[in-house]
Amino acid sequence: NQFDQAIETAENGIKKNPTYVWIYESLGLTQASKGNYKAGLESLENGNRLYPGEYQLAKAKILTMMGNHKEARDTLNQEIKKN
């Protein structure tokens, strides 16, 4: 299906260019949209090792998909306080 194709494309993109900042967000959100929230959050964490703090909005989106609204709000509030 299209989710599987998108995940495969993103994973191949990471293999070819692991420093491309947005590929981790694309992979994580696609995995979460498919229902694999844990993998989605792990993908964001992998990207976060290269670009700390870059994926907080995507993390909040996944947490919201999971129904974890409090943690999503806390994540966003922490980012707002940084800026």
mmCIF file of N, CA and C in Angstrom:
data_model
loop_
_atom_site.group_PDB
_atom_site.id
_atom_site.type_symbol
_atom_site.label_atom_id
_atom_site.label_comp_id
_atom_site.label_asym_id
_atom_site.label_seq_id
_atom_site.Cartn_x
_atom_site.Cartn_y
_atom_site.Cartn_z
ATOM 1 N N ASN A 1 0.830 -1.186 0.000
ATOM 2 C CA ASN A 1 0.000 0.000 0.000
ATOM 3 C C ASN A 1 0.878 1.254 0.000
ATOM 4 N N GLN A 2 0.236 2.396 -0.022
ATOM 5 C CA GLN A 2 0.992 3.651 -0.130
ATOM 6 C C GLN A 2 1.831 3.950 1.103
ATOM 7 N N PHE A 3 1.333 3.590 2.288
ATOM 8 C CA PHE A 3 2.131 3.794 3.498
ATOM 9 C C PHE A 3 3.412 2.971 3.436
ATOM 10 N N ASP A 4 3.284 1.714 3.053
ATOM 11 C CA ASP A 4 4.462 0.848 2.962
ATOM 12 C C ASP A 4 5.466 1.372 1.948
ATOM 13 N N GLN A 5 4.969 1.870 0.825
ATOM 14 C CA GLN A 5 5.857 2.440 -0.201
ATOM 15 C C GLN A 5 6.565 3.687 0.332
ATOM 16 N N ALA A 6 5.829 4.529 1.037
ATOM 17 C CA ALA A 6 6.422 5.747 1.591
ATOM 18 C C ALA A 6 7.471 5.409 2.645
ATOM 19 N N ILE A 7 7.184 4.416 3.474
ATOM 20 C CA ILE A 7 8.143 3.992 4.501
ATOM 21 C C ILE A 7 9.400 3.443 3.837
ATOM 22 N N GLU A 8 9.234 2.622 2.832
ATOM 23 C CA GLU A 8 10.389 2.067 2.125
ATOM 24 C C GLU A 8 11.219 3.164 1.463
ATOM 25 N N THR A 9 10.548 4.132 0.863
ATOM 26 C CA THR A 9 11.256 5.245 0.230
ATOM 27 C C THR A 9 12.042 6.046 1.256
ATOM 28 N N ALA A 10 11.428 6.332 2.398
ATOM 29 C CA ALA A 10 12.112 7.093 3.447
ATOM 30 C C ALA A 10 13.297 6.315 4.013
ATOM 31 N N GLU A 11 13.111 5.019 4.244
ATOM 32 C CA GLU A 11 14.214 4.199 4.758
ATOM 33 C C GLU A 11 15.367 4.157 3.767
ATOM 34 N N ASN A 12 15.065 4.055 2.479
ATOM 35 C CA ASN A 12 16.118 4.092 1.463
ATOM 36 C C ASN A 12 16.790 5.460 1.428
ATOM 37 N N GLY A 13 16.001 6.509 1.628
ATOM 38 C CA GLY A 13 16.557 7.856 1.669
ATOM 39 C C GLY A 13 17.531 8.038 2.817
ATOM 40 N N ILE A 14 17.215 7.447 3.960
ATOM 41 C CA ILE A 14 18.120 7.537 5.114
ATOM 42 C C ILE A 14 19.420 6.795 4.819
ATOM 43 N N LYS A 15 19.323 5.657 4.150
ATOM 44 C CA LYS A 15 20.535 4.908 3.794
ATOM 45 C C LYS A 15 21.418 5.714 2.848
ATOM 46 N N LYS A 16 20.797 6.423 1.911
ATOM 47 C CA LYS A 16 21.558 7.192 0.916
ATOM 48 C C LYS A 16 22.059 8.521 1.453
ATOM 49 N N ASN A 17 21.256 9.154 2.305
ATOM 50 C CA ASN A 17 21.619 10.472 2.819
ATOM 51 C C ASN A 17 21.112 10.615 4.256
ATOM 52 N N PRO A 18 21.830 10.000 5.197
ATOM 53 C CA PRO A 18 21.350 9.980 6.590
ATOM 54 C C PRO A 18 21.348 11.335 7.281
ATOM 55 N N THR A 19 21.906 12.358 6.666
ATOM 56 C CA THR A 19 21.913 13.674 7.301
ATOM 57 C C THR A 19 20.814 14.592 6.764
ATOM 58 N N TYR A 20 19.959 14.081 5.878
ATOM 59 C CA TYR A 20 18.853 14.898 5.379
ATOM 60 C C TYR A 20 17.827 15.064 6.495
ATOM 61 N N VAL A 21 17.661 16.274 6.956
ATOM 62 C CA VAL A 21 16.932 16.564 8.182
ATOM 63 C C VAL A 21 15.473 16.116 8.156
ATOM 64 N N TRP A 22 14.783 16.282 7.067
ATOM 65 C CA TRP A 22 13.338 16.047 7.051
ATOM 66 C C TRP A 22 12.951 14.599 6.803
ATOM 67 N N ILE A 23 13.882 13.755 6.426
ATOM 68 C CA ILE A 23 13.535 12.366 6.127
ATOM 69 C C ILE A 23 13.073 11.626 7.380
ATOM 70 N N TYR A 24 13.635 11.958 8.521
ATOM 71 C CA TYR A 24 13.246 11.300 9.769
ATOM 72 C C TYR A 24 11.814 11.667 10.169
ATOM 73 N N GLU A 25 11.467 12.923 9.951
ATOM 74 C CA GLU A 25 10.093 13.347 10.240
ATOM 75 C C GLU A 25 9.113 12.652 9.295
ATOM 76 N N SER A 26 9.446 12.607 8.023
ATOM 77 C CA SER A 26 8.576 11.941 7.056
ATOM 78 C C SER A 26 8.377 10.473 7.416
ATOM 79 N N LEU A 27 9.474 9.806 7.751
ATOM 80 C CA LEU A 27 9.389 8.399 8.116
ATOM 81 C C LEU A 27 8.552 8.215 9.383
ATOM 82 N N GLY A 28 8.838 8.989 10.400
ATOM 83 C CA GLY A 28 8.137 8.850 11.668
ATOM 84 C C GLY A 28 6.641 9.111 11.552
ATOM 85 N N LEU A 29 6.273 10.170 10.849
ATOM 86 C CA LEU A 29 4.852 10.477 10.706
ATOM 87 C C LEU A 29 4.138 9.442 9.847
ATOM 88 N N THR A 30 4.810 8.920 8.847
ATOM 89 C CA THR A 30 4.201 7.885 8.013
ATOM 90 C C THR A 30 3.999 6.603 8.814
ATOM 91 N N GLN A 31 5.006 6.219 9.573
ATOM 92 C CA GLN A 31 4.864 5.026 10.417
ATOM 93 C C GLN A 31 3.705 5.197 11.396
ATOM 94 N N ALA A 32 3.611 6.368 12.004
ATOM 95 C CA ALA A 32 2.528 6.618 12.963
ATOM 96 C C ALA A 32 1.170 6.622 12.268
ATOM 97 N N SER A 33 1.110 7.179 11.077
ATOM 98 C CA SER A 33 -0.155 7.203 10.332
ATOM 99 C C SER A 33 -0.630 5.801 9.996
ATOM 100 N N LYS A 34 0.334 4.901 9.863
ATOM 101 C CA LYS A 34 0.002 3.500 9.613
ATOM 102 C C LYS A 34 -0.397 2.779 10.907
ATOM 103 N N GLY A 35 -0.213 3.437 12.050
ATOM 104 C CA GLY A 35 -0.580 2.854 13.330
ATOM 105 C C GLY A 35 0.593 2.348 14.139
ATOM 106 N N ASN A 36 1.798 2.464 13.602
ATOM 107 C CA ASN A 36 2.990 2.001 14.313
ATOM 108 C C ASN A 36 3.629 3.198 15.029
ATOM 109 N N TYR A 37 3.005 3.588 16.133
ATOM 110 C CA TYR A 37 3.438 4.789 16.861
ATOM 111 C C TYR A 37 4.835 4.640 17.445
ATOM 112 N N LYS A 38 5.131 3.477 17.972
ATOM 113 C CA LYS A 38 6.451 3.252 18.579
ATOM 114 C C LYS A 38 7.550 3.458 17.537
ATOM 115 N N ALA A 39 7.391 2.881 16.365
ATOM 116 C CA ALA A 39 8.389 3.047 15.300
ATOM 117 C C ALA A 39 8.479 4.509 14.878
ATOM 118 N N GLY A 40 7.338 5.184 14.837
ATOM 119 C CA GLY A 40 7.340 6.598 14.476
ATOM 120 C C GLY A 40 8.139 7.437 15.450
ATOM 121 N N LEU A 41 7.913 7.205 16.734
ATOM 122 C CA LEU A 41 8.674 7.945 17.749
ATOM 123 C C LEU A 41 10.153 7.586 17.708
ATOM 124 N N GLU A 42 10.467 6.327 17.446
ATOM 125 C CA GLU A 42 11.869 5.903 17.340
ATOM 126 C C GLU A 42 12.554 6.584 16.156
ATOM 127 N N SER A 43 11.849 6.717 15.048
ATOM 128 C CA SER A 43 12.432 7.405 13.890
ATOM 129 C C SER A 43 12.742 8.858 14.214
ATOM 130 N N LEU A 44 11.825 9.504 14.938
ATOM 131 C CA LEU A 44 12.082 10.889 15.343
ATOM 132 C C LEU A 44 13.272 10.969 16.294
ATOM 133 N N GLU A 45 13.390 9.998 17.185
ATOM 134 C CA GLU A 45 14.534 9.972 18.102
ATOM 135 C C GLU A 45 15.842 9.795 17.335
ATOM 136 N N ASN A 46 15.836 8.961 16.316
ATOM 137 C CA ASN A 46 17.038 8.785 15.488
ATOM 138 C C ASN A 46 17.429 10.104 14.842
ATOM 139 N N GLY A 47 16.462 10.819 14.324
ATOM 140 C CA GLY A 47 16.751 12.128 13.739
ATOM 141 C C GLY A 47 17.185 13.128 14.791
ATOM 142 N N ASN A 48 16.606 13.019 15.972
ATOM 143 C CA ASN A 48 16.930 13.939 17.054
ATOM 144 C C ASN A 48 18.383 13.821 17.498
ATOM 145 N N ARG A 49 18.969 12.648 17.300
ATOM 146 C CA ARG A 49 20.391 12.489 17.630
ATOM 147 C C ARG A 49 21.262 13.375 16.737
ATOM 148 N N LEU A 50 20.812 13.586 15.505
ATOM 149 C CA LEU A 50 21.550 14.447 14.573
ATOM 150 C C LEU A 50 21.148 15.912 14.705
ATOM 151 N N TYR A 51 19.877 16.135 14.941
ATOM 152 C CA TYR A 51 19.320 17.487 14.979
ATOM 153 C C TYR A 51 18.466 17.649 16.236
ATOM 154 N N PRO A 52 19.106 17.840 17.377
ATOM 155 C CA PRO A 52 18.373 17.909 18.647
ATOM 156 C C PRO A 52 17.269 18.965 18.633
ATOM 157 N N GLY A 53 16.090 18.536 19.058
ATOM 158 C CA GLY A 53 14.967 19.448 19.190
ATOM 159 C C GLY A 53 14.216 19.747 17.913
ATOM 160 N N GLU A 54 14.646 19.207 16.798
ATOM 161 C CA GLU A 54 14.058 19.539 15.499
ATOM 162 C C GLU A 54 12.690 18.901 15.272
ATOM 163 N N TYR A 55 12.379 17.857 16.005
ATOM 164 C CA TYR A 55 11.207 17.048 15.680
ATOM 165 C C TYR A 55 10.111 17.105 16.742
ATOM 166 N N GLN A 56 10.109 18.134 17.559
ATOM 167 C CA GLN A 56 9.164 18.193 18.667
ATOM 168 C C GLN A 56 7.720 18.335 18.185
ATOM 169 N N LEU A 57 7.478 19.105 17.140
ATOM 170 C CA LEU A 57 6.123 19.238 16.626
ATOM 171 C C LEU A 57 5.626 17.895 16.095
ATOM 172 N N ALA A 58 6.475 17.190 15.361
ATOM 173 C CA ALA A 58 6.095 15.872 14.849
ATOM 174 C C ALA A 58 5.852 14.906 16.006
ATOM 175 N N LYS A 59 6.681 15.000 17.034
ATOM 176 C CA LYS A 59 6.484 14.147 18.210
ATOM 177 C C LYS A 59 5.124 14.431 18.848
ATOM 178 N N ALA A 60 4.775 15.692 18.962
ATOM 179 C CA ALA A 60 3.484 16.060 19.540
ATOM 180 C C ALA A 60 2.334 15.532 18.681
ATOM 181 N N LYS A 61 2.506 15.557 17.366
ATOM 182 C CA LYS A 61 1.470 15.010 16.476
ATOM 183 C C LYS A 61 1.272 13.522 16.730
ATOM 184 N N ILE A 62 2.363 12.790 16.839
ATOM 185 C CA ILE A 62 2.262 11.345 17.076
ATOM 186 C C ILE A 62 1.649 11.070 18.444
ATOM 187 N N LEU A 63 2.069 11.817 19.446
ATOM 188 C CA LEU A 63 1.489 11.634 20.779
ATOM 189 C C LEU A 63 -0.016 11.896 20.757
ATOM 190 N N THR A 64 -0.447 12.886 19.984
ATOM 191 C CA THR A 64 -1.872 13.169 19.844
ATOM 192 C C THR A 64 -2.583 12.011 19.148
ATOM 193 N N MET A 65 -1.967 11.458 18.107
ATOM 194 C CA MET A 65 -2.549 10.301 17.421
ATOM 195 C C MET A 65 -2.746 9.137 18.401
ATOM 196 N N MET A 66 -1.823 9.024 19.336
ATOM 197 C CA MET A 66 -1.868 7.954 20.330
ATOM 198 C C MET A 66 -2.905 8.234 21.419
ATOM 199 N N GLY A 67 -3.427 9.445 21.443
ATOM 200 C CA GLY A 67 -4.373 9.829 22.490
ATOM 201 C C GLY A 67 -3.706 10.359 23.736
ATOM 202 N N ASN A 68 -2.395 10.594 23.669
ATOM 203 C CA ASN A 68 -1.644 11.080 24.816
ATOM 204 C C ASN A 68 -1.565 12.611 24.733
ATOM 205 N N HIS A 69 -2.700 13.252 24.963
ATOM 206 C CA HIS A 69 -2.801 14.694 24.775
ATOM 207 C C HIS A 69 -1.984 15.491 25.784
ATOM 208 N N LYS A 70 -1.895 15.007 27.010
ATOM 209 C CA LYS A 70 -1.131 15.730 28.028
ATOM 210 C C LYS A 70 0.348 15.785 27.650
ATOM 211 N N GLU A 71 0.917 14.646 27.266
ATOM 212 C CA GLU A 71 2.327 14.639 26.884
ATOM 213 C C GLU A 71 2.558 15.467 25.627
ATOM 214 N N ALA A 72 1.593 15.449 24.703
ATOM 215 C CA ALA A 72 1.706 16.269 23.500
ATOM 216 C C ALA A 72 1.750 17.757 23.875
ATOM 217 N N ARG A 73 0.840 18.181 24.765
ATOM 218 C CA ARG A 73 0.829 19.577 25.221
ATOM 219 C C ARG A 73 2.120 19.926 25.936
ATOM 220 N N ASP A 74 2.589 19.026 26.804
ATOM 221 C CA ASP A 74 3.840 19.281 27.529
ATOM 222 C C ASP A 74 5.005 19.441 26.562
ATOM 223 N N THR A 75 5.048 18.601 25.545
ATOM 224 C CA THR A 75 6.111 18.680 24.534
ATOM 225 C C THR A 75 6.072 20.033 23.834
ATOM 226 N N LEU A 76 4.901 20.459 23.425
ATOM 227 C CA LEU A 76 4.768 21.752 22.750
ATOM 228 C C LEU A 76 5.095 22.917 23.685
ATOM 229 N N ASN A 77 4.631 22.839 24.922
ATOM 230 C CA ASN A 77 4.920 23.915 25.874
ATOM 231 C C ASN A 77 6.415 24.042 26.144
ATOM 232 N N GLN A 78 7.122 22.926 26.196
ATOM 233 C CA GLN A 78 8.578 22.977 26.378
ATOM 234 C C GLN A 78 9.243 23.684 25.199
ATOM 235 N N GLU A 79 8.761 23.433 24.008
ATOM 236 C CA GLU A 79 9.322 24.090 22.827
ATOM 237 C C GLU A 79 9.017 25.580 22.827
ATOM 238 N N ILE A 80 7.826 25.937 23.230
ATOM 239 C CA ILE A 80 7.457 27.352 23.281
ATOM 240 C C ILE A 80 8.338 28.101 24.265
ATOM 241 N N LYS A 81 8.627 27.473 25.399
ATOM 242 C CA LYS A 81 9.465 28.121 26.404
ATOM 243 C C LYS A 81 10.901 28.321 25.914
ATOM 244 N N LYS A 82 11.367 27.425 25.046
ATOM 245 C CA LYS A 82 12.725 27.545 24.497
ATOM 246 C C LYS A 82 12.841 28.757 23.588
ATOM 247 N N ASN A 83 11.780 29.046 22.893
ATOM 248 C CA ASN A 83 11.797 30.148 21.908
ATOM 249 C C ASN A 83 11.209 31.352 22.536
#
